[in-house]
Amino acid sequence: MTPDPALTDALRAERAHHDECRAVLAAMVEGAAEQVLIGEDVSASGADAEVLGFRLRSQAKALRELPPGPLFFGRLDFAGDHPGHGGLSFHLGRLRITESPAAPPLVVDWRAPVSRAFYQASARDPQGVAVRRRFGWAPGSTGESADLTALEDEHLRQGESGGGLRPGGIVAREIERPRVGPMRDIAATIQPEQDDLVRAALADSVCVQGAPGTGKTAVGLHRAAYLLYTHPKRLQRAGLLILGPNRTFLAYISEVLPALGETGVRQSTLLDEIARHPVTGTDPAPTAALKHDPRMAEVLRRALYAHVTTDGVTDLAVPDGSYRWRVPAAELAAIVREVRAQEPPYAVGRERVRTRAVRRLRERAERRSGVLPAAWTRRMEHARPLTAHLDLVWPKVRPEEVLARLLTDAGTLARAAQGLLEPGEQEALRWARPPRSHKSARWSAADLVLLDELSGLIEHPEAYGHVVVDEAQDLSPMECRAIARRAAFGSLTVLGDLAQGTAPWAARDWSTQLHHLGRPDAAVVSLTTGFRVPAAVVALANRLLERLAVPVPPARSLRTDGELALHPTDDVLATTVTAVRRALAREGSVGVLAADADVPALSRALTGAGLAPAAPDALGARLTLVPASLAKGLEYDHVIAVEPAAVTEAEERGAHRLYVVLTRAVSRLDVIHARPLPF
């Protein structure tokens, strides 16, 4: 076929523009480094110089750490009659590129207001856009201009677009290209309904119920990048936290934000956030479920505040030279009761009692001596008699001490759990072998959640300006409370799929989960149209929905490609080896997913056949063997699901786990089974 001369000329022009962008970006990086050196010599106050230096170093670091790749993925040409941008063109990329702050940008950031039309404009609502251009880059391009291989134009005012960036041409190829390595960003392929969520206001807490393949995780990460761009100073002060279900998942998503120019975001698991101690103990499943039960919040609150007492309180007498200033026992007891009724954080309550007791002392002293200096007040605050009284009525405590006593002393537990937990439940909570002290205790993962609750009751933890929570359907009520404390004055982006809830305490509706997260009024938005999983695979997974008993509508996919094959067999291991060989002969990543108990035998069979698989956290591997329990959030071009019946029988919510396993496939799914299929 003879190339279209006009297309060839356009490609040459766009490649030349990309060369210019690369040169300007290199100058921006060099200029940022030079500004750091200049800024260090700026004459200003120490505080001002420190702030300026931090900002300049942060800008230089962000530019240096931007991963290599194409500098733009789209272009907008506005019609001449547009009131703000008439006749102008804008290239869109992952960061703004300009020769100087005052010069017109060579590339605008995809998060800038002008860029929104790229995602939202349609033939029905062109939003002033005459032409939307998309660029096709060679897979894995590091940003060489020669890698720009294609472009597509939509003439919106001529009715060529149905709306948004629906898959087709370049967008379809980008969505469908092989999944090897970490998760990539979707800035070039964001759909209108995703864009609405990405650009939600910072003050808005949003819950995204996303069917498999609808891009809910990518939406959450891109919302984080958008908020950091839109509110840089506020979120630099308050911080932004990404919470994932496990470290394998975090490794998989780790490169998305850096690719979008955001390198200073904390990405963590909730267990890492609350880990006051290493996890060295385990709980029986019923005990772990009980520790995650929301009733435990009240049990812990009672156990903590049981330390506050007015029993045995005597008159407070504090020496001051030749005088002794006194607060009668009845007055001191009244102070304790008054503060206790206010339910402040425990440590704050102790200090309020101290402050109010000193106020009474000061009132008595000033009636005799007149106005006293602040130094007198500070001396009274730390007087030994006052501290001794405080230790009696409102003693200092540590979370470990409170929890260890609760889990070892039957009387303490019975008083705290009265009317909340049955005797059998109390017995299940108690440690079978009490440690000699809390310092020698073997803390379980569930214990760490309880310790965090107690710590939050004693002193509020440092909170973030925004928290993105992925796989939120698997959070227990007590884990939700831990997250709510960390977003006490900020907002949440809650991501999940009720159909993929696999934990024993997994949520069955979002209203209850959002209540535990402290955001009962958060909007719940459903994403049901997928672009990752082929329609045939989605249809198979939908057959499981009836077994899951959650209010989730069937997913649908715009992908008409893809392959699905069921392989009944008498020899699961041999059939799996054959399927893996076939899959490796094709392009893309291959994931073998099976019940956790079946993984060792599969590993031996594959290794023996010369097909040694990588571990789930080995990014970029062609062949990966994944226990079903770690499959969530991952994706592979070709999934080989081994013995679905074993997956469903391995745990209480095994059908949900199987739903996860089946929907990890991006292009092809082989289901190998010797037993009847559970759908």
XYZ file of C-alpha atoms in Angstrom:
679
model
C 0.000 0.000 0.000
C 1.311 3.445 -0.936
C 1.603 5.670 2.147
C -0.725 8.653 2.288
C 1.542 11.678 1.556
C -0.498 13.877 3.872
C -0.143 11.347 6.703
C 3.589 11.033 6.060
C 3.998 14.823 6.164
C 1.991 15.016 9.404
C 4.123 12.316 11.024
C 7.318 14.124 10.016
C 5.983 17.346 11.483
C 4.967 15.672 14.742
C 8.336 13.917 15.034
C 10.051 17.275 14.554
C 7.845 18.739 17.293
C 8.799 15.842 19.571
C 12.498 16.486 18.884
C 11.972 20.107 19.891
C 10.156 18.990 23.065
C 13.019 16.670 24.005
C 15.551 19.473 23.599
C 13.466 21.863 25.691
C 12.901 19.218 28.392
C 16.666 18.631 28.609
C 17.106 22.379 29.060
C 14.403 22.376 31.755
C 16.248 19.624 33.662
C 19.545 21.495 33.368
C 17.889 24.761 34.323
C 16.261 23.222 37.387
C 19.649 21.971 38.600
C 21.150 25.426 38.028
C 18.316 27.069 39.970
C 19.119 24.850 42.952
C 22.696 26.186 42.957
C 21.515 29.783 42.572
C 18.866 29.343 45.246
C 21.479 28.223 47.760
C 23.143 31.640 47.453
C 19.957 33.685 47.715
C 20.156 36.191 50.549
C 17.124 35.623 52.764
C 16.181 34.509 56.235
C 17.204 30.999 57.150
C 13.599 29.780 57.078
C 12.881 31.390 53.684
C 16.072 29.998 52.182
C 15.224 26.537 53.474
C 11.710 26.635 51.965
C 13.006 27.935 48.632
C 15.757 25.325 48.551
C 13.321 22.531 49.291
C 10.988 23.616 46.476
C 13.780 23.976 43.945
C 15.345 20.636 44.863
C 11.923 18.939 44.677
C 11.310 20.347 41.189
C 14.751 19.295 39.997
C 14.349 15.821 41.497
C 10.945 15.328 39.838
C 12.346 16.253 36.433
C 15.412 14.030 36.834
C 13.332 11.044 37.920
C 10.744 11.243 35.135
C 10.899 7.807 33.423
C 11.877 7.852 29.746
C 9.046 7.693 27.247
C 7.049 9.675 24.699
C 6.492 13.280 25.721
C 2.976 13.574 24.309
C 0.131 11.241 23.393
C -2.534 13.551 21.986
C -3.345 16.913 20.468
C -6.346 19.232 20.518
C -7.093 21.666 17.716
C -9.742 24.162 18.797
C -12.154 25.696 16.325
C -11.685 29.340 15.437
C -14.865 30.386 17.216
C -13.903 28.951 20.603
C -14.042 31.861 23.102
C -10.866 30.966 24.984
C -8.663 28.908 22.663
C -9.971 29.750 19.207
C -7.619 28.508 16.483
C -5.046 27.187 18.987
C -3.526 23.707 19.193
C -2.250 21.935 22.305
C -0.180 18.775 22.580
C -1.017 16.713 25.692
C 1.517 14.785 27.732
C 2.426 13.720 31.237
C 3.997 17.058 32.171
C 4.134 20.638 30.929
C 7.076 21.412 28.649
C 7.855 25.049 27.900
C 10.902 27.141 27.039
C 10.011 29.644 29.749
C 7.090 30.182 32.149
C 5.780 32.999 29.966
C 6.136 31.161 26.635
C 3.303 29.115 25.100
C 3.709 25.489 26.170
C 5.014 22.928 23.711
C 3.163 20.278 25.761
C 0.424 20.829 28.343
C -0.054 18.555 31.306
C -2.933 16.068 30.897
C -4.278 17.363 34.227
C -4.543 20.994 33.100
C -8.101 22.337 32.639
C -7.650 22.729 28.875
C -6.848 19.010 28.599
C -10.243 17.911 29.857
C -11.783 18.340 26.415
C -9.476 15.576 25.144
C -11.344 13.101 27.343
C -14.832 14.578 27.290
C -15.409 16.025 23.814
C -17.696 14.140 21.431
C -19.576 14.689 18.193
C -22.660 15.500 20.254
C -20.699 17.906 22.466
C -17.449 18.981 20.740
C -16.644 21.493 23.522
C -15.053 23.743 20.925
C -12.695 21.042 19.622
C -12.409 20.793 15.857
C -9.887 17.915 15.707
C -8.691 15.468 18.357
C -5.463 13.743 17.361
C -4.075 10.599 18.991
C -0.551 9.319 18.527
C 0.599 5.731 18.185
C 3.993 4.914 19.698
C 6.022 1.742 19.339
C 5.513 -0.543 22.383
C 8.094 0.083 25.085
C 9.272 3.332 23.496
C 11.804 5.292 25.536
C 10.919 8.496 23.732
C 12.799 8.324 20.457
C 10.951 10.424 17.920
C 11.279 7.647 15.338
C 9.033 5.538 17.605
C 6.105 7.771 16.677
C 4.574 5.479 14.066
C 0.947 6.535 13.642
C -1.623 9.207 14.237
C -5.408 9.347 14.069
C -7.600 12.419 13.724
C -11.235 12.753 14.793
C -13.066 15.668 13.216
C -15.620 16.160 15.938
C -17.640 18.837 14.212
C -18.130 16.496 11.283
C -19.709 13.824 13.475
C -16.893 11.256 13.319
C -16.791 10.518 17.037
C -19.425 8.820 19.138
C -18.069 10.285 22.366
C -14.994 10.102 24.517
C -12.077 7.811 23.739
C -13.947 4.629 22.952
C -11.632 1.801 21.899
C -10.807 1.832 18.242
C -7.604 2.166 16.273
C -4.756 3.518 18.355
C -6.696 3.467 21.629
C -7.743 -0.166 21.116
C -4.166 -1.216 20.338
C -2.908 0.589 23.441
C -5.477 -1.107 25.675
C -4.895 -4.534 24.169
C -1.106 -4.565 23.855
C 0.732 -7.203 25.928
C 0.961 -6.839 29.706
C 4.609 -7.422 30.578
C 6.096 -5.629 33.569
C 4.464 -3.237 36.031
C 1.118 -1.540 35.608
C 1.269 1.376 33.188
C -0.593 4.641 33.305
C -3.788 5.216 31.324
C -3.448 8.954 30.739
C -3.749 8.404 26.972
C -6.866 6.226 27.198
C -8.962 7.672 30.043
C -12.682 7.379 29.298
C -15.210 10.149 30.048
C -16.706 8.383 33.089
C -13.187 7.744 34.422
C -12.201 11.373 33.821
C -15.153 12.559 35.939
C -13.798 10.521 38.856
C -10.166 11.529 38.317
C -11.063 15.236 38.446
C -13.364 15.075 41.468
C -12.685 17.853 43.985
C -10.190 17.317 46.793
C -12.902 17.763 49.423
C -15.014 15.000 47.856
C -14.722 11.442 49.097
C -15.581 9.022 46.308
C -16.253 5.268 46.277
C -15.680 3.477 42.965
C -17.430 0.109 42.594
C -15.515 -1.202 39.622
C -16.096 -4.436 37.757
C -12.951 -6.286 36.596
C -11.101 -4.456 33.854
C -12.864 -1.131 34.288
C -9.673 0.608 35.400
C -10.666 1.467 38.974
C -7.094 1.144 40.293
C -5.725 3.302 37.489
C -8.496 5.828 38.141
C -7.475 6.029 41.808
C -3.806 6.543 40.944
C -4.605 9.150 38.318
C -6.871 10.950 40.771
C -3.928 11.064 43.169
C -1.753 12.564 40.427
C -4.488 15.053 39.516
C -4.936 16.214 43.126
C -1.177 16.625 43.576
C -1.114 18.784 40.443
C -4.165 20.829 41.419
C -3.395 21.272 45.151
C 0.412 20.935 45.393
C 1.020 23.084 48.486
C -1.880 21.708 50.484
C -1.032 18.064 49.807
C 2.675 18.684 50.262
C 1.848 19.782 53.801
C -0.843 17.230 54.576
C 0.508 14.310 52.531
C -1.116 11.777 50.241
C -1.193 8.046 50.966
C -1.847 5.110 48.615
C -2.925 1.938 50.428
C -2.760 -1.378 48.568
C -3.708 -4.888 49.729
C -0.177 -6.344 49.706
C 3.395 -5.576 48.669
C 3.110 -7.599 45.457
C 0.306 -5.299 44.364
C 2.300 -2.206 45.353
C 5.250 -3.403 43.279
C 2.902 -3.841 40.336
C 1.536 -0.263 40.531
C 4.802 1.342 41.650
C 5.710 2.982 38.335
C 2.378 4.613 37.522
C 2.784 7.802 39.580
C 6.475 8.340 38.689
C 5.482 8.032 35.000
C 3.030 10.861 35.662
C 5.713 13.022 37.260
C 4.758 12.365 40.901
C 7.567 10.769 42.899
C 6.939 11.795 46.508
C 3.817 9.760 47.260
C 3.812 7.198 50.046
C 2.586 3.811 48.804
C 2.046 1.287 51.564
C -0.127 -1.472 52.970
C -2.331 -0.894 55.969
C -0.365 -3.513 57.913
C 2.850 -1.582 57.282
C 1.155 1.632 58.398
C -0.022 0.221 61.730
C 2.891 -2.130 62.451
C 4.028 -1.181 65.949
C 5.607 -4.649 66.194
C 6.558 -7.487 63.843
C 3.827 -10.064 63.301
C 5.083 -13.135 65.180
C 1.810 -14.756 66.265
C -1.202 -16.236 64.511
C -4.851 -16.421 65.491
C -7.373 -19.167 64.761
C -9.749 -17.942 62.060
C -12.695 -17.384 64.473
C -10.494 -15.378 66.833
C -9.098 -13.240 64.013
C -12.634 -12.543 62.758
C -13.694 -11.532 66.265
C -10.761 -9.133 66.640
C -11.793 -7.470 63.377
C -15.416 -7.147 64.554
C -16.619 -3.551 65.115
C -17.764 -4.436 68.645
C -14.096 -4.555 69.615
C -13.877 -0.761 69.283
C -16.194 -0.318 72.273
C -14.515 -3.142 74.203
C -11.156 -1.415 73.793
C -12.566 1.994 74.695
C -13.986 0.600 77.944
C -10.739 -1.208 78.750
C -8.728 1.960 78.255
C -10.940 4.358 80.201
C -11.292 1.857 83.035
C -7.917 3.213 84.129
C -9.536 6.562 84.935
C -10.787 6.596 88.535
C -11.644 8.873 91.416
C -11.380 6.102 94.009
C -8.888 6.848 96.760
C -8.280 10.432 95.654
C -7.097 12.757 98.453
C -6.529 16.489 98.760
C -3.830 17.815 96.437
C -1.220 19.907 98.263
C 1.635 21.506 96.300
C 4.460 23.267 98.184
C 5.430 26.762 96.987
C 8.130 28.226 99.215
C 6.609 28.561 102.674
C 3.072 27.941 101.380
C 1.137 24.874 100.341
C -1.567 25.437 97.772
C -4.416 22.948 97.945
C -7.169 21.514 95.762
C -9.706 19.539 97.828
C -10.264 15.886 96.899
C -13.908 16.526 95.974
C -12.909 19.333 93.604
C -10.197 17.219 91.992
C -12.655 14.322 91.540
C -15.114 16.727 89.900
C -12.416 17.808 87.439
C -11.727 14.184 86.505
C -15.415 13.425 86.003
C -15.906 16.589 83.928
C -12.995 15.800 81.597
C -13.964 12.125 81.364
C -17.458 13.107 80.227
C -15.949 15.049 77.305
C -14.365 11.847 75.884
C -11.146 13.469 74.630
C -8.216 11.329 73.445
C -6.866 9.641 76.561
C -3.525 11.508 76.620
C -5.290 14.811 75.985
C -7.661 14.089 78.875
C -4.753 13.539 81.245
C -3.270 16.913 80.296
C -6.650 18.632 80.663
C -6.902 17.345 84.214
C -3.402 18.670 84.871
C -4.230 22.070 83.351
C -7.488 22.466 85.292
C -5.889 21.423 88.556
C -3.109 24.006 88.042
C -5.761 26.619 87.247
C -7.353 25.963 90.654
C -3.940 26.270 92.325
C -3.239 29.531 90.470
C -6.610 31.018 91.457
C -5.813 30.378 95.117
C -2.250 31.663 94.846
C -3.216 34.866 92.992
C -5.802 35.738 95.654
C -2.888 35.930 98.054
C 0.028 37.077 95.878
C -1.411 38.831 92.817
C -0.751 37.986 89.179
C 1.877 35.245 88.810
C 4.342 34.784 85.903
C 4.129 31.972 83.344
C 7.201 30.384 84.899
C 5.191 29.777 88.094
C 2.531 27.952 86.093
C 5.128 25.756 84.367
C 6.661 24.881 87.717
C 3.282 23.895 89.146
C 2.470 21.764 86.069
C 5.497 19.567 86.769
C 5.278 19.510 90.563
C 5.698 15.988 91.931
C 2.527 15.970 94.076
C 0.418 16.912 91.047
C 2.028 14.230 88.861
C 1.489 11.670 91.615
C -2.209 12.546 91.781
C -2.449 12.352 87.982
C -0.866 8.895 88.026
C -3.571 7.832 90.447
C -6.661 9.280 88.749
C -5.574 9.290 85.071
C -2.431 7.155 84.744
C -0.210 7.028 81.685
C -0.764 3.838 79.673
C 0.615 2.205 76.553
C -1.576 0.355 74.038
C 0.429 -2.841 74.556
C -0.215 -2.788 78.300
C -3.951 -2.281 77.871
C -4.357 -4.999 75.238
C -2.142 -7.532 77.009
C -4.160 -7.120 80.206
C -7.426 -7.382 78.300
C -6.383 -10.623 76.559
C -4.949 -12.264 79.682
C -7.179 -11.191 82.570
C -10.640 -12.756 82.449
C -12.113 -10.194 84.855
C -10.827 -7.218 82.875
C -12.185 -8.697 79.653
C -15.562 -9.552 81.209
C -16.047 -5.993 82.453
C -15.040 -4.425 79.141
C -17.098 -6.859 77.057
C -20.237 -6.882 79.201
C -23.292 -6.773 76.959
C -21.132 -6.869 73.835
C -19.470 -10.284 73.645
C -20.829 -13.655 74.669
C -18.835 -15.685 77.221
C -17.695 -18.045 74.464
C -16.429 -15.133 72.419
C -14.553 -13.758 75.396
C -12.911 -17.135 75.906
C -11.887 -17.207 72.228
C -10.175 -13.836 72.620
C -8.052 -14.796 75.599
C -4.471 -15.836 74.977
C -4.012 -19.571 75.479
C -0.509 -18.988 76.851
C -0.281 -15.533 78.419
C 3.179 -13.965 77.968
C 5.224 -12.973 81.000
C 4.736 -9.317 79.969
C 3.487 -7.335 77.015
C 7.126 -6.954 75.919
C 7.394 -10.695 75.267
C 3.992 -11.027 73.580
C 3.708 -12.628 70.146
C 1.473 -10.151 68.346
C -0.743 -11.329 65.503
C -1.796 -9.231 62.516
C -5.238 -8.801 64.102
C -3.598 -7.684 67.370
C -1.861 -4.882 65.477
C -5.263 -3.596 64.360
C -6.407 -3.563 67.994
C -3.213 -1.834 69.092
C -3.792 0.825 66.455
C -7.323 1.375 67.729
C -5.983 1.849 71.261
C -3.218 4.111 70.022
C -5.836 6.228 68.250
C -7.860 6.426 71.459
C -4.807 7.613 73.362
C -3.508 10.068 70.752
C -4.799 10.780 67.263
C -2.316 9.572 64.594
C -0.876 11.886 61.973
C -3.524 12.342 59.297
C -3.184 12.722 55.527
C -4.829 15.217 53.215
C -6.014 12.422 50.941
C -5.928 8.630 51.092
C -6.504 6.277 48.150
C -7.650 2.844 49.358
C -7.615 -0.023 46.880
C -9.368 -3.380 47.313
C -11.448 -1.694 50.013
C -14.113 -4.402 49.934
C -11.724 -6.679 51.863
C -11.170 -4.319 54.772
C -12.591 -5.318 58.124
C -14.585 -2.781 60.160
C -11.625 -2.309 62.496
C -9.246 -1.800 59.562
C -11.660 0.762 58.140
C -11.501 2.643 61.434
C -7.686 2.697 61.229
C -7.930 4.294 57.777
C -10.612 6.757 58.911
C -8.238 8.014 61.616
C -5.571 8.663 58.983
C -8.005 10.695 56.891
C -9.673 12.456 59.811
C -9.365 15.903 58.213
C -8.934 14.836 54.584
C -10.789 12.885 51.929
C -10.819 9.343 50.569
C -10.851 7.634 47.205
C -12.259 4.182 47.930
C -11.738 1.562 45.224
C -13.114 -1.941 45.156
C -15.453 -4.581 43.825
C -17.879 -6.366 46.143
C -17.746 -9.395 43.840
C -14.008 -9.685 44.529
C -14.362 -9.646 48.320
C -12.387 -12.636 49.590
C -11.658 -11.864 53.255
C -13.899 -13.548 55.864
C -15.177 -10.087 56.847
C -15.413 -8.705 53.287
C -18.107 -6.075 52.764
C -21.427 -7.053 51.225
C -22.581 -3.483 50.600
C -20.795 -0.144 50.324
C -23.041 1.815 52.685
C -21.856 -0.201 55.699
C -18.223 -0.063 54.598
C -18.321 3.688 54.070
C -19.863 4.111 57.527
C -16.869 2.292 59.065
C -14.537 4.475 56.962
C -16.138 7.564 58.442
C -17.550 8.706 55.085
C -21.212 7.587 55.104
C -22.178 10.322 52.637
C -19.516 9.513 50.031
C -20.879 9.075 46.517
C -20.771 5.514 45.153
C -20.061 5.403 41.428
C -20.213 2.138 39.479
C -17.903 1.346 36.581
C -19.382 -1.632 34.722
C -17.921 -1.278 31.228
C -14.518 -2.880 30.928
C -11.741 -2.340 28.437
C -9.196 -4.830 29.783
C -10.907 -8.226 29.976
C -12.317 -9.730 26.723
C -16.074 -10.171 26.496
C -15.881 -13.982 26.451
C -13.940 -14.027 29.730
C -16.298 -11.513 31.334
C -19.293 -13.627 30.313
C -17.750 -16.681 31.957
C -17.010 -14.783 35.179
C -20.534 -13.326 35.221
C -21.851 -16.874 35.580
C -20.395 -16.852 39.095
C -22.206 -13.711 40.225
C -25.358 -15.571 41.307
C -23.269 -17.484 43.859
C -21.718 -14.368 45.367
C -24.789 -12.762 46.995
C -23.613 -9.184 46.548
C -25.497 -6.335 44.822
C -23.206 -6.092 41.789
C -24.530 -5.770 38.226
C -22.989 -8.031 35.567
C -19.937 -6.527 33.937
C -19.675 -5.982 30.222
C -16.679 -5.575 27.958
C -16.122 -3.627 24.780
C -13.409 -6.113 23.847
C -14.667 -8.481 21.146
C -11.244 -10.092 20.709
C -9.715 -12.581 23.127
C -9.886 -16.323 23.503
C -11.469 -18.685 26.040
C -10.891 -22.429 26.188
C -12.024 -25.059 28.721
C -9.785 -28.132 29.053
C -11.277 -31.120 30.912
C -8.499 -33.607 31.671
C -7.475 -36.621 33.723
C -3.937 -35.254 34.214
C -4.039 -31.665 35.403
C -0.267 -31.245 35.731
C 0.529 -32.544 32.245
C -2.248 -30.504 30.660
C -0.996 -27.401 32.452
C 2.544 -27.916 31.136
C 1.170 -28.283 27.595
C -0.949 -25.156 27.965
C 2.039 -23.176 29.246
C 4.199 -24.228 26.295
C 1.453 -23.143 23.905
C 1.030 -19.823 25.698
C 4.763 -19.027 25.709
C 4.863 -19.480 21.956
C 2.771 -16.316 21.714
C 3.466 -12.745 22.717
C 2.795 -11.433 26.197
C 2.879 -12.437 29.847
C 1.593 -15.801 31.088
C 0.144 -16.312 34.563
C -0.631 -19.767 35.979
C -3.177 -19.274 38.770
C -4.223 -22.029 41.156
C -5.366 -22.772 44.689
C -2.555 -22.047 47.140
C -2.242 -25.710 48.132
C -1.723 -26.751 44.489
C 1.097 -24.292 43.786
C 4.040 -26.448 45.014
C 3.089 -29.401 42.770
C 2.606 -27.088 39.799
C 5.958 -25.447 40.454
C 7.698 -28.824 40.447
C 5.925 -29.923 37.265
C 6.742 -26.729 35.376
C 10.346 -26.618 36.580
C 10.795 -30.270 35.667
C 9.587 -29.470 32.156
C 12.157 -26.703 31.819
C 9.565 -23.976 32.365
C 10.629 -22.619 35.751
C 8.057 -19.953 36.738
C 8.804 -16.663 38.464
C 7.256 -15.535 41.754
C 4.261 -13.151 41.672
C 6.400 -10.142 42.581
C 8.904 -10.710 39.746
C 7.961 -7.810 37.477
C 8.557 -8.308 33.775
C 8.664 -12.129 33.883
C 7.162 -14.007 30.940
C 5.856 -16.867 33.095
C 4.548 -16.405 36.621
C 3.001 -18.920 39.041
C 0.519 -17.190 41.309
C -1.339 -18.576 44.348
C -4.989 -17.583 44.079
C -4.692 -15.638 47.332
C -2.236 -13.198 45.679
C -3.975 -12.792 42.320
C -5.978 -9.704 43.202
C -5.038 -6.607 41.238
C -2.664 -8.429 38.869
C -3.166 -9.007 35.148
C -1.619 -11.217 32.474
C -2.056 -11.488 28.725
C -2.663 -15.226 29.041
C -4.081 -16.783 32.205
C -4.102 -20.521 32.832
C -6.591 -21.165 35.635
C -5.975 -24.568 37.184
C -8.744 -26.607 38.852
C -11.376 -23.950 39.692
C -13.164 -26.340 42.088
C -10.052 -26.400 44.311
C -10.009 -22.608 44.407
C -13.643 -22.399 45.516
C -13.205 -25.056 48.215
C -10.022 -23.605 49.699
C -11.776 -20.913 51.769
C -15.128 -19.629 52.918
C -15.385 -17.100 50.094
C -13.740 -19.298 47.491
C -16.283 -18.443 44.796
C -15.263 -14.788 45.108
C -11.625 -15.847 44.856
C -12.347 -17.761 41.658
C -14.073 -14.691 40.221
C -10.808 -12.812 40.796
C -8.727 -15.553 39.198
C -10.812 -15.741 36.027
C -10.756 -11.986 35.475
C -6.957 -11.591 35.486
C -6.829 -12.442 31.759
C -6.243 -9.587 29.320
C -6.332 -11.592 26.084
C -6.623 -15.348 26.600
C -7.937 -17.688 29.293
C -7.405 -21.448 29.556
C -9.378 -23.263 32.272
C -7.902 -26.659 33.154
C -9.994 -28.996 35.293
C -10.388 -32.624 36.253
C -13.408 -31.939 38.462
C -16.770 -30.400 37.557
C -16.644 -26.644 37.089
C -18.329 -24.616 39.872
C -20.224 -22.369 37.465
